Coordinates of C-alpha atoms in Angstrom, one line a residue:
H1 CA -4.6 -15.9 -9.8
V2 CA -3.1 -14.1 -6.8
Q3 CA -5.2 -13.3 -3.7
L4 CA -4.1 -10.2 -1.8
V5 CA -5.1 -10.2 1.9
E6 CA -4.8 -7.0 3.8
S7 CA -4.7 -6.4 7.6
G8 CA -3.8 -3.7 10.1
G9 CA -6.3 -0.9 9.5
D10 CA -7.5 0.9 12.6
S11 CA -8.4 4.3 14.2
V12 CA -5.6 6.3 15.6
Q13 CA -5.0 9.9 16.8
A14 CA -2.9 12.3 14.8
G15 CA 0.8 11.8 15.2
G16 CA 0.3 8.1 15.8
S17 CA 1.5 5.1 13.9
L18 CA 0.0 2.0 12.1
R19 CA 1.4 -0.9 10.2
L20 CA -0.5 -2.4 7.3
S21 CA 0.3 -5.8 5.9
C22 CA -0.6 -7.4 2.6
T23 CA 0.1 -11.1 1.9
A24 CA 0.9 -11.6 -1.8
S25 CA 2.1 -15.1 -1.9
G26 CA 4.3 -15.9 -4.9
Y27 CA 3.7 -12.6 -6.8
R28 CA 7.0 -11.7 -8.6
Y29 CA 6.4 -8.1 -9.6
F30 CA 5.4 -4.9 -7.8
V31 CA 3.1 -4.9 -4.8
G32 CA 2.0 -1.7 -3.2
W33 CA -0.8 0.4 -1.7
F34 CA -3.2 3.0 -2.9
R35 CA -5.9 4.8 -0.9
Q36 CA -9.2 6.4 -1.6
A37 CA -11.3 8.6 0.6
P38 CA -15.0 9.4 0.0
G39 CA -15.3 12.1 -2.6
K40 CA -11.6 12.1 -3.4
E41 CA -9.5 10.7 -6.2
R42 CA -7.5 7.5 -5.9
E43 CA -4.0 8.2 -4.6
G44 CA -0.9 6.0 -4.9
V45 CA 0.8 5.5 -1.6
A46 CA 3.8 3.2 -2.0
A47 CA 5.0 0.2 -4.0
I48 CA 8.0 -2.1 -4.0
W49 CA 9.5 -4.8 -6.2
A50 CA 9.4 -8.5 -5.4
T51 CA 12.9 -8.6 -4.1
G52 CA 12.3 -5.6 -1.7
D53 CA 14.1 -3.2 -4.0
F54 CA 13.0 0.0 -5.8
P55 CA 10.5 1.5 -3.3
H56 CA 8.2 4.2 -4.7
Y57 CA 6.3 6.7 -2.6
G58 CA 3.5 9.2 -3.2
N59 CA 4.6 12.8 -2.5
S60 CA 2.2 13.2 0.4
V61 CA 3.7 10.3 2.4
K62 CA 7.4 10.6 1.7
G63 CA 9.4 10.7 4.9
R64 CA 6.4 9.3 7.0
F65 CA 5.6 6.0 5.4
T66 CA 8.0 3.1 4.8
I67 CA 7.2 0.1 2.6
S68 CA 9.1 -3.2 2.9
R69 CA 8.8 -6.7 1.6
I70 CA 9.3 -9.6 4.0
N71 CA 10.3 -13.0 2.7
A72 CA 10.6 -12.2 -1.0
N73 CA 7.3 -12.7 -2.8
E74 CA 5.3 -13.0 0.5
T75 CA 4.3 -10.2 2.8
V76 CA 4.5 -6.5 2.1
T77 CA 4.2 -4.1 5.0
L78 CA 3.5 -0.4 5.1
Q79 CA 4.7 1.3 8.2
M80 CA 2.8 4.6 8.7
D81 CA 4.3 7.1 11.1
N82 CA 3.2 10.7 12.1
L83 CA -0.2 10.0 10.7
K84 CA -2.4 13.0 9.8
P85 CA -6.2 13.4 9.5
E86 CA -5.7 13.7 5.7
D87 CA -4.4 10.1 5.7
T88 CA -7.8 8.9 6.5
A89 CA -9.0 6.6 3.7
M90 CA -9.6 3.0 2.7
Y91 CA -6.2 1.5 1.9
Y92 CA -6.0 -1.1 -0.8
C93 CA -3.2 -3.5 -1.5
A94 CA -2.5 -3.8 -5.3
A95 CA -0.1 -5.7 -7.5
G96 CA 1.1 -5.2 -11.0
V97 CA 4.0 -5.6 -13.4
A98 CA 4.8 -1.8 -13.2
A99 CA 5.1 0.3 -10.1
R100 CA 2.3 2.6 -11.3
D101 CA 0.0 -0.4 -11.4
A102 CA 0.8 -1.3 -7.8
L103 CA 0.2 2.3 -7.0
G104 CA -3.4 1.8 -8.2
F105 CA -3.3 3.0 -11.8
N106 CA -4.2 -0.3 -13.4
P107 CA -3.5 -3.1 -10.9
E108 CA -3.5 -6.7 -12.1
Y109 CA -4.8 -7.7 -8.6
R110 CA -6.2 -5.7 -5.7
G111 CA -7.4 -6.5 -2.2
Q112 CA -10.7 -5.7 -0.5
G113 CA -9.3 -2.8 1.5
T114 CA -8.7 -1.9 5.1
Q115 CA -9.9 1.3 6.7
V116 CA -7.5 3.8 8.3
T117 CA -9.0 6.6 10.3
V118 CA -6.9 9.4 11.8
S119 CA -8.5 12.0 14.1

């Protein structure tokens, strides 16, 4: 069993930045983030392979968010720049064998979530 521990959620003004972190000790496949706002569908944000290669991004965050993996198999960070009000959501760390799973489609593991609010 892998425990995913998220941190970094906060409230910021539009145009600001936040960095989310997810500790995924020893997980050897894709780790990523998805988000969900009240009344909206789940949306894949970003995912990355265990070695830090093969980043995937959702269309709405391309060019603004950057996912990276520090110390292979350990911490995954999501740098979020130029935040917009529509980025407001609960962000969940997720892990799975395929990128789509780490983007929230059918994750093998998921965290408890961290709230991001952009006003």
